[in-house]
PDB file of C-alpha atoms in Angstrom:
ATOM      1  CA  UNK A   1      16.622  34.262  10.541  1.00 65.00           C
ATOM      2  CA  UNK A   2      15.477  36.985   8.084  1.00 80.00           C
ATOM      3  CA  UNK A   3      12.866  35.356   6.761  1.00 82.00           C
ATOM      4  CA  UNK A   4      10.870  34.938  10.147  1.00 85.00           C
ATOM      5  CA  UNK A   5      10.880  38.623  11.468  1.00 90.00           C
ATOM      6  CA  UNK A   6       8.129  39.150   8.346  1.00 90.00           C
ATOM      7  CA  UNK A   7       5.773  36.687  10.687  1.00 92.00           C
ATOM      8  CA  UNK A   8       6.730  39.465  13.836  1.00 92.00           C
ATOM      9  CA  UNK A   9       3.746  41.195  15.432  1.00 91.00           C
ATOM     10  CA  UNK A  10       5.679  44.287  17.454  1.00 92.00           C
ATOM     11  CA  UNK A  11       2.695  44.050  20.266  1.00 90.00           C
ATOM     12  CA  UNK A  12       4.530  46.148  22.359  1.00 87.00           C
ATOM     13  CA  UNK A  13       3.242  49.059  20.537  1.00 87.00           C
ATOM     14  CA  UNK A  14      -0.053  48.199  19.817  1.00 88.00           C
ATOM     15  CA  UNK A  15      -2.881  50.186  21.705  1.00 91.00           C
ATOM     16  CA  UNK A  16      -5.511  48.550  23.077  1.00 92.00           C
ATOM     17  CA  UNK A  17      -8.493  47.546  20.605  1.00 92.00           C
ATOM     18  CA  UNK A  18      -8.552  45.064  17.020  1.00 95.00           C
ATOM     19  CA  UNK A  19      -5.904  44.751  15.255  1.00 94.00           C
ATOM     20  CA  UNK A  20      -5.387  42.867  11.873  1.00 95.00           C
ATOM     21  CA  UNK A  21      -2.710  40.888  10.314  1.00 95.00           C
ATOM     22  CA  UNK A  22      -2.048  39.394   6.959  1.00 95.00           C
ATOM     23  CA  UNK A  23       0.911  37.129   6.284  1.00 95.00           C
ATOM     24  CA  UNK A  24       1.201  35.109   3.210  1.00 94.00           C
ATOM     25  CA  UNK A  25       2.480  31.606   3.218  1.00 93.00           C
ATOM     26  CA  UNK A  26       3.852  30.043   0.071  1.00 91.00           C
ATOM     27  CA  UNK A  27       6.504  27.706  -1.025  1.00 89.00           C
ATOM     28  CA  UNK A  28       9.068  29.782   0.414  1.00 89.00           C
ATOM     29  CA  UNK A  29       7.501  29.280   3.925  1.00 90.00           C
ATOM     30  CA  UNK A  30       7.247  25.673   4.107  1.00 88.00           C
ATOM     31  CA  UNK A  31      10.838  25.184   3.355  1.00 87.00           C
ATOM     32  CA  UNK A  32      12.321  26.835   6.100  1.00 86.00           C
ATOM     33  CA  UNK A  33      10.820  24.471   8.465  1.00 82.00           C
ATOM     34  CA  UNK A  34      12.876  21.060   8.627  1.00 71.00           C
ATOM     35  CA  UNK A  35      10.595  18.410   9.745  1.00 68.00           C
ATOM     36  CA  UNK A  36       8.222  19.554   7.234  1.00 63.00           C
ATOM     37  CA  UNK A  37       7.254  15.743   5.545  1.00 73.00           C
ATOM     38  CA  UNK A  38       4.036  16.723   5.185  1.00 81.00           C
ATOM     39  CA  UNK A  39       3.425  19.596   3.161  1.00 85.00           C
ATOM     40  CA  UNK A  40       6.380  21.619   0.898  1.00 82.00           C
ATOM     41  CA  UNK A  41       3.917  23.357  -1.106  1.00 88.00           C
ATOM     42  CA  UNK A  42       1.138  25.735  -0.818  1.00 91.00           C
ATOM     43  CA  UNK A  43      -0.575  28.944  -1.577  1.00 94.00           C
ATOM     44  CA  UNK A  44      -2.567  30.382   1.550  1.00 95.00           C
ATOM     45  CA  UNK A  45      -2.852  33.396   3.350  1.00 95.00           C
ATOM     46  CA  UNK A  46      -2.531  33.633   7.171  1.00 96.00           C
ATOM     47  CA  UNK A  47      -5.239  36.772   8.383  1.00 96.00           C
ATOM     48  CA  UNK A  48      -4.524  37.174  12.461  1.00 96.00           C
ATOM     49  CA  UNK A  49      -6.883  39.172  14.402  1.00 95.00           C
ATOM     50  CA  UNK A  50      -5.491  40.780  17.108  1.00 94.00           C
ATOM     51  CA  UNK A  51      -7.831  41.827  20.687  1.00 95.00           C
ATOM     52  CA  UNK A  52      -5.304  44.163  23.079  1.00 92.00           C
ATOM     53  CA  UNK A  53      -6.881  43.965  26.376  1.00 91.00           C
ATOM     54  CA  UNK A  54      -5.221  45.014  29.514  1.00 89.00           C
ATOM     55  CA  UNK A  55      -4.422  41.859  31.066  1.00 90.00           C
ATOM     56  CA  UNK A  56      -4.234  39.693  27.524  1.00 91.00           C
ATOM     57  CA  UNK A  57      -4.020  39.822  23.447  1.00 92.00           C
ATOM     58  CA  UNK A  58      -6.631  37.204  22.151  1.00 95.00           C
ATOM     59  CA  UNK A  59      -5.093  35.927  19.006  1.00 95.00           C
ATOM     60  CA  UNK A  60      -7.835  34.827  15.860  1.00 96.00           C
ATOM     61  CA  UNK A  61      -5.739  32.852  13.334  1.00 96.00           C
ATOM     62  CA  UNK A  62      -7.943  32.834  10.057  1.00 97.00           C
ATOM     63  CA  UNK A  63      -6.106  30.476   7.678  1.00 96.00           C
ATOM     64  CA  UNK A  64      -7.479  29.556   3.911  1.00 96.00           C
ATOM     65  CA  UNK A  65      -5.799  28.538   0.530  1.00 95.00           C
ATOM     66  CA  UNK A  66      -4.519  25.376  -0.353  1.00 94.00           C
ATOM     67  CA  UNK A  67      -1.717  23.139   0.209  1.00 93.00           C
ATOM     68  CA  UNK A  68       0.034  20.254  -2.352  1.00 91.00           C
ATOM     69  CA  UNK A  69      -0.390  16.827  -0.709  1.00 91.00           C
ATOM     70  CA  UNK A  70       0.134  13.420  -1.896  1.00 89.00           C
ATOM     71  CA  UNK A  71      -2.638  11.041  -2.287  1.00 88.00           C
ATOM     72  CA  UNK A  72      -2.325   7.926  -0.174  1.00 86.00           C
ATOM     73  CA  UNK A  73      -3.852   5.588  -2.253  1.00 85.00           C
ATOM     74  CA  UNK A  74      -2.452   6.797  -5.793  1.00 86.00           C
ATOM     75  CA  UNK A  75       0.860   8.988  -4.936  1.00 87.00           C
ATOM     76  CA  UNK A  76      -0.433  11.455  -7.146  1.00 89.00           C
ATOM     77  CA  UNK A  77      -0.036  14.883  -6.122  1.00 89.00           C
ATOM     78  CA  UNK A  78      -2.780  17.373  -5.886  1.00 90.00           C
ATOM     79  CA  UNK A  79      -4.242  21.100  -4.518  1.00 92.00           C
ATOM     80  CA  UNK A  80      -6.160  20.288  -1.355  1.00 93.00           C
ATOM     81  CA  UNK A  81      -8.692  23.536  -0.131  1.00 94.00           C
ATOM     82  CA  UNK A  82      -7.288  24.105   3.122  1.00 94.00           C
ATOM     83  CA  UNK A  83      -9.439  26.602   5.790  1.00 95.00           C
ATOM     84  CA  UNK A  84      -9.176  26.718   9.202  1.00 95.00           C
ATOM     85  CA  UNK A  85      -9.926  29.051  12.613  1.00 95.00           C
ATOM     86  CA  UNK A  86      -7.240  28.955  15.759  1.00 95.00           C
ATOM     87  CA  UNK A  87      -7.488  30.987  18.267  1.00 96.00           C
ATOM     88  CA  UNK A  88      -4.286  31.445  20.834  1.00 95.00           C
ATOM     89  CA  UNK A  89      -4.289  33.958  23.928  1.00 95.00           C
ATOM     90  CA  UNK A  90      -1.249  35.588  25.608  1.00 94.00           C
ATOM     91  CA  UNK A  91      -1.464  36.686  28.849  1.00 93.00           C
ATOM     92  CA  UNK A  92       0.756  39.092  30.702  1.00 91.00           C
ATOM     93  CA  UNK A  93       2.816  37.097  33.582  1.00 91.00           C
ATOM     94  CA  UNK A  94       6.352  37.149  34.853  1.00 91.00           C
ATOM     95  CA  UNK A  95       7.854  35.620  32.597  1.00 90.00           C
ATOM     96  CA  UNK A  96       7.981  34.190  28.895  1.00 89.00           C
ATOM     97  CA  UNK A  97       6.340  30.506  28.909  1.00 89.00           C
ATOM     98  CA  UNK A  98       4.037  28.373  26.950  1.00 89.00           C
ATOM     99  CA  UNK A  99       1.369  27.568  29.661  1.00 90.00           C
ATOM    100  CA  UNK A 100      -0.750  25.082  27.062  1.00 90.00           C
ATOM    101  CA  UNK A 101      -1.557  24.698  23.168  1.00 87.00           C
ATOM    102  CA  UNK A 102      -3.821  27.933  23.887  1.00 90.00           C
ATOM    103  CA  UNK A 103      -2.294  29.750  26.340  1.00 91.00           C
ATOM    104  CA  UNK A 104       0.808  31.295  26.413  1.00 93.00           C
ATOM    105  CA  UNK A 105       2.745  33.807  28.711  1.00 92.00           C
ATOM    106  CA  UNK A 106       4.299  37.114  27.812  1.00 91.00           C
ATOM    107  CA  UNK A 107       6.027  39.784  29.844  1.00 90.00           C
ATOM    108  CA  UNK A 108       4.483  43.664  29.776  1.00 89.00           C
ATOM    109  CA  UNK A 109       7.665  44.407  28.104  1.00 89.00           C
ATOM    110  CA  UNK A 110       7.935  41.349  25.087  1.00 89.00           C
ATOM    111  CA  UNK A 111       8.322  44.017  22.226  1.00 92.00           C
ATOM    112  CA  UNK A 112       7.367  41.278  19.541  1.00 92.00           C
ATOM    113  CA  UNK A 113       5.598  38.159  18.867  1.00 92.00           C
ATOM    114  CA  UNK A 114       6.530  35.699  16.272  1.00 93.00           C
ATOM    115  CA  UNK A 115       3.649  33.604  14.832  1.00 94.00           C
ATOM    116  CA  UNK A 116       5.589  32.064  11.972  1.00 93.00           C
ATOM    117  CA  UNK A 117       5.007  28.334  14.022  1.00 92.00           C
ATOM    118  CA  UNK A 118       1.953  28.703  15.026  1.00 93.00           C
ATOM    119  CA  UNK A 119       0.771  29.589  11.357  1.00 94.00           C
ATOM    120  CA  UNK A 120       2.618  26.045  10.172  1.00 93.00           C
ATOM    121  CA  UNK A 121       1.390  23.982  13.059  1.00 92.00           C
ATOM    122  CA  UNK A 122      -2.249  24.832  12.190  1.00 94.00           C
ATOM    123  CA  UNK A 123      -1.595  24.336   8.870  1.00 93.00           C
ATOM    124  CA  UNK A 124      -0.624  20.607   9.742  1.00 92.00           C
ATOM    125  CA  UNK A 125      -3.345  19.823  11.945  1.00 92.00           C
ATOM    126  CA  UNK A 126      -6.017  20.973   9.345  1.00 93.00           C
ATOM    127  CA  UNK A 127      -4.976  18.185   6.626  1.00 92.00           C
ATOM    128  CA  UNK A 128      -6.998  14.860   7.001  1.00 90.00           C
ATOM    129  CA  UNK A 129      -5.542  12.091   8.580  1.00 88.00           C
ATOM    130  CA  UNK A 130      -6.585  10.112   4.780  1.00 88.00           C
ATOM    131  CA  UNK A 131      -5.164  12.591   2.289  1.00 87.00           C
ATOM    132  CA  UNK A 132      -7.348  11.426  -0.851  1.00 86.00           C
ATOM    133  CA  UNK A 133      -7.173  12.523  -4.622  1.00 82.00           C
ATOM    134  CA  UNK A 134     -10.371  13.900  -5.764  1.00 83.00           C
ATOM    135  CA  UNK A 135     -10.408  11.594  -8.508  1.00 80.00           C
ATOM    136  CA  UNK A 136     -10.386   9.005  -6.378  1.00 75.00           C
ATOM    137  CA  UNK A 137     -13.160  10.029  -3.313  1.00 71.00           C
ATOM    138  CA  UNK A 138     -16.240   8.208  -4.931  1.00 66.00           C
ATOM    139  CA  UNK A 139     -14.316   5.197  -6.160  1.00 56.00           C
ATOM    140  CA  UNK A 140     -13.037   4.936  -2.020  1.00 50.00           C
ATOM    141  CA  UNK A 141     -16.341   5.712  -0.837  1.00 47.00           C
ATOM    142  CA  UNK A 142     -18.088   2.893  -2.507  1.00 46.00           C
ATOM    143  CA  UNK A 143     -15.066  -0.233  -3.228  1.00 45.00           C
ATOM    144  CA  UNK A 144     -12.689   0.256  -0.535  1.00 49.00           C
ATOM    145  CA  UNK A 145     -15.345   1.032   3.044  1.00 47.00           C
ATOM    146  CA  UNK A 146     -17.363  -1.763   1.953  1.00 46.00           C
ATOM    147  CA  UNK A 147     -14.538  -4.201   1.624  1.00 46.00           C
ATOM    148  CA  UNK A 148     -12.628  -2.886   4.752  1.00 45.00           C
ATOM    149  CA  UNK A 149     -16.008  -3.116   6.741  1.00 44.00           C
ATOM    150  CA  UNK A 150     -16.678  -6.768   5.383  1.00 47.00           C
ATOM    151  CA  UNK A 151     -12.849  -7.922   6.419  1.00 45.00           C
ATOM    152  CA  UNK A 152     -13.736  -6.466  10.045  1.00 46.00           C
ATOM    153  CA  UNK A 153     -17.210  -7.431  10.587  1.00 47.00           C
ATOM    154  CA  UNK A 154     -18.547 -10.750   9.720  1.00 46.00           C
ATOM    155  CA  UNK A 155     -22.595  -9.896   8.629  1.00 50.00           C
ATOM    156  CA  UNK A 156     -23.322 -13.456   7.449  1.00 52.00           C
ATOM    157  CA  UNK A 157     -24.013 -17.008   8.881  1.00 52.00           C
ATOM    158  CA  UNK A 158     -19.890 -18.694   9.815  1.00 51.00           C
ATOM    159  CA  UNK A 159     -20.097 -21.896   8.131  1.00 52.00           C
ATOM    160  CA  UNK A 160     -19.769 -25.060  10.779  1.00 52.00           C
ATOM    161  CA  UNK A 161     -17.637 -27.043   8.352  1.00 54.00           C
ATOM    162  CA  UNK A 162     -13.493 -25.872   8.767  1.00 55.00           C
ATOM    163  CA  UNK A 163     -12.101 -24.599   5.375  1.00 55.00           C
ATOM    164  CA  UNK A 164      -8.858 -25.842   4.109  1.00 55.00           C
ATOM    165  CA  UNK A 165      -6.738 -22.635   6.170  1.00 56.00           C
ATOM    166  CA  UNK A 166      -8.404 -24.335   9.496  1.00 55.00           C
ATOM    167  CA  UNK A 167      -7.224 -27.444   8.153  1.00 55.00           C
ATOM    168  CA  UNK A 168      -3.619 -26.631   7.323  1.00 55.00           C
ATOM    169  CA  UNK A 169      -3.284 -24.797  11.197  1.00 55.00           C
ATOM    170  CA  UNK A 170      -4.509 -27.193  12.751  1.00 53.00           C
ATOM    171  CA  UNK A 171      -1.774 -29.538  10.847  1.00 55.00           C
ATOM    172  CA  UNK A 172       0.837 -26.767  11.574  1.00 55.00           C
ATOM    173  CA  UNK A 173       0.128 -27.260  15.431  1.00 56.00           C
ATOM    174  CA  UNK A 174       0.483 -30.878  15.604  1.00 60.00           C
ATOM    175  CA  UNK A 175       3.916 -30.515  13.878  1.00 67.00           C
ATOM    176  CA  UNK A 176       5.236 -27.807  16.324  1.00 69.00           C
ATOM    177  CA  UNK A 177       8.138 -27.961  17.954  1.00 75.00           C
ATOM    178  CA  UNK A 178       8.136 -29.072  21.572  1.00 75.00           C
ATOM    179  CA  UNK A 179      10.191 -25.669  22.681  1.00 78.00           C
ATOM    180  CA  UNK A 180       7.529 -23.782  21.673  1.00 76.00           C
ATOM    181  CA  UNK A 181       4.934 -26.117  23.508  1.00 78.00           C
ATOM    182  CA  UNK A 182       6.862 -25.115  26.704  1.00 77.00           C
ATOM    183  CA  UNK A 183       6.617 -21.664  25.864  1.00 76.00           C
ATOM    184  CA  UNK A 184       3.091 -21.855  25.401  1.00 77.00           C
ATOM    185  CA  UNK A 185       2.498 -23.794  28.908  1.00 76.00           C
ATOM    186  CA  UNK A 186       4.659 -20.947  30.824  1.00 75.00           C
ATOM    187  CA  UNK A 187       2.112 -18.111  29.354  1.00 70.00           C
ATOM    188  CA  UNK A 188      -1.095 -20.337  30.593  1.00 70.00           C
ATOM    189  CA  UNK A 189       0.330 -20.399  33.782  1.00 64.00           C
ATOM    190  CA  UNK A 190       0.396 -16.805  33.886  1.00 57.00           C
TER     191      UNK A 190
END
């Protein structure tokens, strides 16, 4: 595809020493990646840092901007600062192969490297798991972690006398149905 030789780094002609990078990645970018759910908008720019040794490259992926998400509490859209640091190494072997996430194998005579997915794939790890709204932060900080923590975590005296949903399951068990009751007797045995 066109559009992914501008993410090509011709390495084989690099000498040895730094060398510096800068790819952009907008709109354009995030659509020609499929599972993209995620993130379709953005406005970043991808600096990669270079190190040409004799035996490896050391790759420094220097990502900031900001990327569209969409909040998961209100499902309003909004500009989330986005900066992040990766660093990938490619060492000369045999043959081409990804060794790990960090690691990957290149022959003396790979004339380019393409670092179109790695660029998106660190974009996607650096958004929070809980993509929040700014306008919304301080309202979650104090309603919602106080409520969650109190329907986890029990921080006052339990009551000895049953309230009515005790009451209506313990009335639901005496009208259960006798297949189930086997059921039941066949996991205790386990």
């Amino acid at each position: 595809m066109k559009f992914f030789k501008d993410y090509d780094i011709e390495v084989i002609k690099l000498k040895e020493g730094k060398h510096e990078f800068s790819f952009p990645v907008t709109d354009e970018f995030f659509k020609h990646f499929e599972e993209n759910e995620i993130v379709s908008k953005g406005n970043l720019t991808a600096l990669v840092t270079l190190s040409k040794e004799a035996n490896l490259i050391d790759a420094i992926f220097d990502i900031k901007g900001s990327v569209e998400l969409t909040c998961d509490r209100s499902l309003e859209l909004f500009d989330h600062p986005l900066e992040t640091t990766q660093r990938v190494r490619y060492k000369y072997g045999p043959e081409e192969a990804e060794i790990n996430e960090e690691i990957f194998m290149i022959t003396r005579d790979t004339p380019k490297i393409n670092v179109a997915q790695l660029i998106y794939e660190f974009i996607i790890l650096a958004i929070p798991a809980k993509k929040v709204h700014p306008d919304h932060v301080y309202e979650m900080d104090e309603d919602d972690f106080e409520a969650e923590g109190e329907l986890v975590y029990s921080s006052g005296d339990v009551e000895d006398e049953p309230s009515e949903q005790d009451e209506e399951s313990s009335e639901s068990e005496e009208n259960t149905d006798p297949r189930w009751e086997a059921l039941k007797n066949l996991k205790k045995k386990d």
